[in-house]
Amino acid sequence: MPETCSLPGNRAPDTRPVQATTAQSGAAVSGAENAYSALLARARAERRLLAVHWELTQRCNERCTHCYLPVRPPHPIPSGELTTAECLDVLAQLAGLGALYLTYSGGEALVRQDFFTLAEAARALRFALRIFSNGLAITPASADRIAA
């Protein structure tokens, strides 16, 4: 069987853009573009660290032939991967540095058993949080948690 990346049941991802309207011009922009512009303006005005991209893990739930990551299912935890406590400490340090925007990725960030603990901690520290995911681990219940 060839190694591949695909959505189960041949589901197509939802690619509908989120729409927002700018107050000044009334022009439609994507919600992400509008939010990012606001964070960029805030970072410049306050001379703060804008963004951090954090690979939470090298583990993944796929076997994509083009991928650069060495860890494949069944998801052994690589030596050196940070513990939950260490991740929470890093989050506190990033907040102390004034970072505004945080991206969790991997591998597949959602394969970490503590993913929602780390996501909730990031939101409690008032980070604008983005998740890079292949979406395979997202269930209706986890989608509700992510959206909250």
PDB file of N, CA and C in Angstrom, residues 67-126:
ATOM      1  N   CYS A  67       7.517  14.239   3.775  1.00  0.00           N
ATOM      2  CA  CYS A  67       7.741  14.894   5.061  1.00  0.00           C
ATOM      3  C   CYS A  67       9.187  14.751   5.527  1.00  0.00           C
ATOM      4  N   TYR A  68       9.662  15.772   6.185  1.00  0.00           N
ATOM      5  CA  TYR A  68      11.023  15.794   6.712  1.00  0.00           C
ATOM      6  C   TYR A  68      11.135  15.211   8.115  1.00  0.00           C
ATOM      7  N   LEU A  69      10.016  14.953   8.782  1.00  0.00           N
ATOM      8  CA  LEU A  69      10.062  14.489  10.168  1.00  0.00           C
ATOM      9  C   LEU A  69      10.281  12.984  10.240  1.00  0.00           C
ATOM     10  N   PRO A  70      11.126  12.543  11.164  1.00  0.00           N
ATOM     11  CA  PRO A  70      11.474  11.122  11.224  1.00  0.00           C
ATOM     12  C   PRO A  70      10.508  10.246  12.019  1.00  0.00           C
ATOM     13  N   VAL A  71       9.644  10.810  12.843  1.00  0.00           N
ATOM     14  CA  VAL A  71       8.833  10.011  13.763  1.00  0.00           C
ATOM     15  C   VAL A  71       7.493   9.678  13.114  1.00  0.00           C
ATOM     16  N   ARG A  72       7.220   8.396  12.973  1.00  0.00           N
ATOM     17  CA  ARG A  72       6.009   7.909  12.324  1.00  0.00           C
ATOM     18  C   ARG A  72       5.169   7.124  13.313  1.00  0.00           C
ATOM     19  N   PRO A  73       3.905   6.841  12.966  1.00  0.00           N
ATOM     20  CA  PRO A  73       3.080   6.019  13.854  1.00  0.00           C
ATOM     21  C   PRO A  73       3.818   4.736  14.193  1.00  0.00           C
ATOM     22  N   PRO A  74       3.676   4.227  15.405  1.00  0.00           N
ATOM     23  CA  PRO A  74       2.662   4.482  16.418  1.00  0.00           C
ATOM     24  C   PRO A  74       3.014   5.563  17.426  1.00  0.00           C
ATOM     25  N   HIS A  75       3.720   6.557  17.062  1.00  0.00           N
ATOM     26  CA  HIS A  75       3.971   7.755  17.868  1.00  0.00           C
ATOM     27  C   HIS A  75       4.843   7.550  19.102  1.00  0.00           C
ATOM     28  N   PRO A  76       6.012   6.955  18.955  1.00  0.00           N
ATOM     29  CA  PRO A  76       6.884   6.934  20.134  1.00  0.00           C
ATOM     30  C   PRO A  76       7.260   8.369  20.497  1.00  0.00           C
ATOM     31  N   ILE A  77       7.337   8.643  21.775  1.00  0.00           N
ATOM     32  CA  ILE A  77       7.706   9.994  22.205  1.00  0.00           C
ATOM     33  C   ILE A  77       9.219  10.132  22.080  1.00  0.00           C
ATOM     34  N   PRO A  78       9.677  11.038  21.227  1.00  0.00           N
ATOM     35  CA  PRO A  78      11.117  11.193  21.046  1.00  0.00           C
ATOM     36  C   PRO A  78      11.789  11.673  22.327  1.00  0.00           C
ATOM     37  N   SER A  79      12.997  11.183  22.552  1.00  0.00           N
ATOM     38  CA  SER A  79      13.734  11.690  23.704  1.00  0.00           C
ATOM     39  C   SER A  79      13.982  13.171  23.460  1.00  0.00           C
ATOM     40  N   GLY A  80      13.863  13.932  24.503  1.00  0.00           N
ATOM     41  CA  GLY A  80      14.059  15.364  24.374  1.00  0.00           C
ATOM     42  C   GLY A  80      12.782  16.147  24.165  1.00  0.00           C
ATOM     43  N   GLU A  81      11.637  15.471  23.915  1.00  0.00           N
ATOM     44  CA  GLU A  81      10.384  16.213  23.788  1.00  0.00           C
ATOM     45  C   GLU A  81      10.030  16.786  25.152  1.00  0.00           C
ATOM     46  N   LEU A  82       9.623  18.039  25.180  1.00  0.00           N
ATOM     47  CA  LEU A  82       9.324  18.699  26.443  1.00  0.00           C
ATOM     48  C   LEU A  82       8.114  18.080  27.130  1.00  0.00           C
ATOM     49  N   THR A  83       8.167  18.037  28.450  1.00  0.00           N
ATOM     50  CA  THR A  83       7.030  17.574  29.244  1.00  0.00           C
ATOM     51  C   THR A  83       5.978  18.680  29.290  1.00  0.00           C
ATOM     52  N   THR A  84       4.817  18.347  29.813  1.00  0.00           N
ATOM     53  CA  THR A  84       3.766  19.356  29.975  1.00  0.00           C
ATOM     54  C   THR A  84       4.259  20.501  30.850  1.00  0.00           C
ATOM     55  N   ALA A  85       4.883  20.173  31.970  1.00  0.00           N
ATOM     56  CA  ALA A  85       5.374  21.211  32.887  1.00  0.00           C
ATOM     57  C   ALA A  85       6.401  22.106  32.202  1.00  0.00           C
ATOM     58  N   GLU A  86       7.292  21.514  31.418  1.00  0.00           N
ATOM     59  CA  GLU A  86       8.291  22.312  30.705  1.00  0.00           C
ATOM     60  C   GLU A  86       7.632  23.214  29.659  1.00  0.00           C
ATOM     61  N   CYS A  87       6.627  22.695  28.964  1.00  0.00           N
ATOM     62  CA  CYS A  87       5.900  23.510  27.978  1.00  0.00           C
ATOM     63  C   CYS A  87       5.187  24.677  28.649  1.00  0.00           C
ATOM     64  N   LEU A  88       4.574  24.421  29.794  1.00  0.00           N
ATOM     65  CA  LEU A  88       3.890  25.497  30.519  1.00  0.00           C
ATOM     66  C   LEU A  88       4.883  26.564  30.961  1.00  0.00           C
ATOM     67  N   ASP A  89       6.093  26.142  31.341  1.00  0.00           N
ATOM     68  CA  ASP A  89       7.134  27.093  31.718  1.00  0.00           C
ATOM     69  C   ASP A  89       7.556  27.937  30.512  1.00  0.00           C
ATOM     70  N   VAL A  90       7.720  27.293  29.348  1.00  0.00           N
ATOM     71  CA  VAL A  90       8.077  28.032  28.132  1.00  0.00           C
ATOM     72  C   VAL A  90       6.984  29.046  27.789  1.00  0.00           C
ATOM     73  N   LEU A  91       5.715  28.636  27.910  1.00  0.00           N
ATOM     74  CA  LEU A  91       4.605  29.564  27.650  1.00  0.00           C
ATOM     75  C   LEU A  91       4.685  30.794  28.552  1.00  0.00           C
ATOM     76  N   ALA A  92       4.962  30.574  29.827  1.00  0.00           N
ATOM     77  CA  ALA A  92       5.080  31.692  30.765  1.00  0.00           C
ATOM     78  C   ALA A  92       6.238  32.610  30.364  1.00  0.00           C
ATOM     79  N   GLN A  93       7.344  32.016  29.918  1.00  0.00           N
ATOM     80  CA  GLN A  93       8.486  32.821  29.480  1.00  0.00           C
ATOM     81  C   GLN A  93       8.141  33.638  28.236  1.00  0.00           C
ATOM     82  N   LEU A  94       7.437  33.008  27.281  1.00  0.00           N
ATOM     83  CA  LEU A  94       7.035  33.726  26.066  1.00  0.00           C
ATOM     84  C   LEU A  94       6.095  34.881  26.400  1.00  0.00           C
ATOM     85  N   ALA A  95       5.179  34.645  27.328  1.00  0.00           N
ATOM     86  CA  ALA A  95       4.277  35.717  27.762  1.00  0.00           C
ATOM     87  C   ALA A  95       5.083  36.838  28.408  1.00  0.00           C
ATOM     88  N   GLY A  96       6.086  36.472  29.204  1.00  0.00           N
ATOM     89  CA  GLY A  96       6.941  37.467  29.838  1.00  0.00           C
ATOM     90  C   GLY A  96       7.733  38.290  28.837  1.00  0.00           C
ATOM     91  N   LEU A  97       8.036  37.694  27.682  1.00  0.00           N
ATOM     92  CA  LEU A  97       8.731  38.418  26.617  1.00  0.00           C
ATOM     93  C   LEU A  97       7.787  39.320  25.825  1.00  0.00           C
ATOM     94  N   GLY A  98       6.489  39.186  26.088  1.00  0.00           N
ATOM     95  CA  GLY A  98       5.518  40.037  25.418  1.00  0.00           C
ATOM     96  C   GLY A  98       5.014  39.506  24.090  1.00  0.00           C
ATOM     97  N   ALA A  99       5.278  38.229  23.788  1.00  0.00           N
ATOM     98  CA  ALA A  99       4.810  37.655  22.521  1.00  0.00           C
ATOM     99  C   ALA A  99       3.288  37.745  22.432  1.00  0.00           C
ATOM    100  N   LEU A 100       2.786  38.027  21.234  1.00  0.00           N
ATOM    101  CA  LEU A 100       1.351  38.197  21.032  1.00  0.00           C
ATOM    102  C   LEU A 100       0.712  37.018  20.303  1.00  0.00           C
ATOM    103  N   TYR A 101       1.418  36.439  19.355  1.00  0.00           N
ATOM    104  CA  TYR A 101       0.849  35.483  18.408  1.00  0.00           C
ATOM    105  C   TYR A 101       1.627  34.180  18.509  1.00  0.00           C
ATOM    106  N   LEU A 102       0.947  33.073  18.693  1.00  0.00           N
ATOM    107  CA  LEU A 102       1.598  31.782  18.898  1.00  0.00           C
ATOM    108  C   LEU A 102       1.009  30.759  17.943  1.00  0.00           C
ATOM    109  N   THR A 103       1.881  30.041  17.250  1.00  0.00           N
ATOM    110  CA  THR A 103       1.453  28.953  16.375  1.00  0.00           C
ATOM    111  C   THR A 103       1.974  27.648  16.937  1.00  0.00           C
ATOM    112  N   TYR A 104       1.065  26.688  17.128  1.00  0.00           N
ATOM    113  CA  TYR A 104       1.446  25.323  17.497  1.00  0.00           C
ATOM    114  C   TYR A 104       1.454  24.480  16.230  1.00  0.00           C
ATOM    115  N   SER A 105       2.538  23.733  16.040  1.00  0.00           N
ATOM    116  CA  SER A 105       2.614  22.817  14.909  1.00  0.00           C
ATOM    117  C   SER A 105       3.402  21.596  15.333  1.00  0.00           C
ATOM    118  N   GLY A 106       3.845  20.844  14.394  1.00  0.00           N
ATOM    119  CA  GLY A 106       4.647  19.661  14.665  1.00  0.00           C
ATOM    120  C   GLY A 106       5.346  19.270  13.376  1.00  0.00           C
ATOM    121  N   GLY A 107       5.471  18.058  13.279  1.00  0.00           N
ATOM    122  CA  GLY A 107       4.615  16.909  13.340  1.00  0.00           C
ATOM    123  C   GLY A 107       3.152  17.339  13.370  1.00  0.00           C
ATOM    124  N   GLU A 108       2.439  16.636  14.162  1.00  0.00           N
ATOM    125  CA  GLU A 108       1.006  16.890  14.357  1.00  0.00           C
ATOM    126  C   GLU A 108       0.788  17.214  15.821  1.00  0.00           C
ATOM    127  N   ALA A 109       0.570  18.488  16.126  1.00  0.00           N
ATOM    128  CA  ALA A 109       0.442  18.946  17.510  1.00  0.00           C
ATOM    129  C   ALA A 109      -0.667  18.220  18.261  1.00  0.00           C
ATOM    130  N   LEU A 110      -1.725  17.841  17.561  1.00  0.00           N
ATOM    131  CA  LEU A 110      -2.868  17.210  18.222  1.00  0.00           C
ATOM    132  C   LEU A 110      -2.601  15.779  18.689  1.00  0.00           C
ATOM    133  N   VAL A 111      -1.464  15.177  18.324  1.00  0.00           N
ATOM    134  CA  VAL A 111      -1.168  13.837  18.854  1.00  0.00           C
ATOM    135  C   VAL A 111      -0.618  13.902  20.277  1.00  0.00           C
ATOM    136  N   ARG A 112      -0.257  15.082  20.733  1.00  0.00           N
ATOM    137  CA  ARG A 112       0.171  15.213  22.133  1.00  0.00           C
ATOM    138  C   ARG A 112      -1.044  15.061  23.030  1.00  0.00           C
ATOM    139  N   GLN A 113      -0.944  14.209  24.038  1.00  0.00           N
ATOM    140  CA  GLN A 113      -2.067  14.002  24.948  1.00  0.00           C
ATOM    141  C   GLN A 113      -2.390  15.262  25.743  1.00  0.00           C
ATOM    142  N   ASP A 114      -1.417  16.135  25.893  1.00  0.00           N
ATOM    143  CA  ASP A 114      -1.627  17.370  26.655  1.00  0.00           C
ATOM    144  C   ASP A 114      -1.943  18.565  25.757  1.00  0.00           C
ATOM    145  N   PHE A 115      -2.282  18.318  24.499  1.00  0.00           N
ATOM    146  CA  PHE A 115      -2.500  19.418  23.562  1.00  0.00           C
ATOM    147  C   PHE A 115      -3.489  20.452  24.100  1.00  0.00           C
ATOM    148  N   PHE A 116      -4.643  20.001  24.589  1.00  0.00           N
ATOM    149  CA  PHE A 116      -5.652  20.962  25.038  1.00  0.00           C
ATOM    150  C   PHE A 116      -5.225  21.680  26.318  1.00  0.00           C
ATOM    151  N   THR A 117      -4.438  21.034  27.157  1.00  0.00           N
ATOM    152  CA  THR A 117      -3.877  21.717  28.326  1.00  0.00           C
ATOM    153  C   THR A 117      -2.996  22.877  27.864  1.00  0.00           C
ATOM    154  N   LEU A 118      -2.159  22.612  26.857  1.00  0.00           N
ATOM    155  CA  LEU A 118      -1.256  23.646  26.349  1.00  0.00           C
ATOM    156  C   LEU A 118      -2.010  24.734  25.590  1.00  0.00           C
ATOM    157  N   ALA A 119      -3.031  24.353  24.840  1.00  0.00           N
ATOM    158  CA  ALA A 119      -3.827  25.347  24.110  1.00  0.00           C
ATOM    159  C   ALA A 119      -4.593  26.242  25.083  1.00  0.00           C
ATOM    160  N   GLU A 120      -5.189  25.645  26.094  1.00  0.00           N
ATOM    161  CA  GLU A 120      -5.941  26.429  27.083  1.00  0.00           C
ATOM    162  C   GLU A 120      -5.014  27.338  27.882  1.00  0.00           C
ATOM    163  N   ALA A 121      -3.810  26.864  28.179  1.00  0.00           N
ATOM    164  CA  ALA A 121      -2.841  27.703  28.892  1.00  0.00           C
ATOM    165  C   ALA A 121      -2.419  28.887  28.027  1.00  0.00           C
ATOM    166  N   ALA A 122      -2.218  28.645  26.735  1.00  0.00           N
ATOM    167  CA  ALA A 122      -1.845  29.736  25.826  1.00  0.00           C
ATOM    168  C   ALA A 122      -2.948  30.785  25.760  1.00  0.00           C
ATOM    169  N   ARG A 123      -4.185  30.353  25.673  1.00  0.00           N
ATOM    170  CA  ARG A 123      -5.304  31.300  25.621  1.00  0.00           C
ATOM    171  C   ARG A 123      -5.453  32.047  26.952  1.00  0.00           C
ATOM    172  N   ALA A 124      -5.217  31.345  28.068  1.00  0.00           N
ATOM    173  CA  ALA A 124      -5.295  32.007  29.378  1.00  0.00           C
ATOM    174  C   ALA A 124      -4.228  33.096  29.501  1.00  0.00           C
ATOM    175  N   LEU A 125      -3.094  32.896  28.820  1.00  0.00           N
ATOM    176  CA  LEU A 125      -2.032  33.902  28.815  1.00  0.00           C
ATOM    177  C   LEU A 125      -2.262  34.962  27.734  1.00  0.00           C
ATOM    178  N   ARG A 126      -3.410  34.902  27.076  1.00  0.00           N
ATOM    179  CA  ARG A 126      -3.866  35.899  26.107  1.00  0.00           C
ATOM    180  C   ARG A 126      -3.089  35.899  24.799  1.00  0.00           C
TER     181      ARG A 126
END
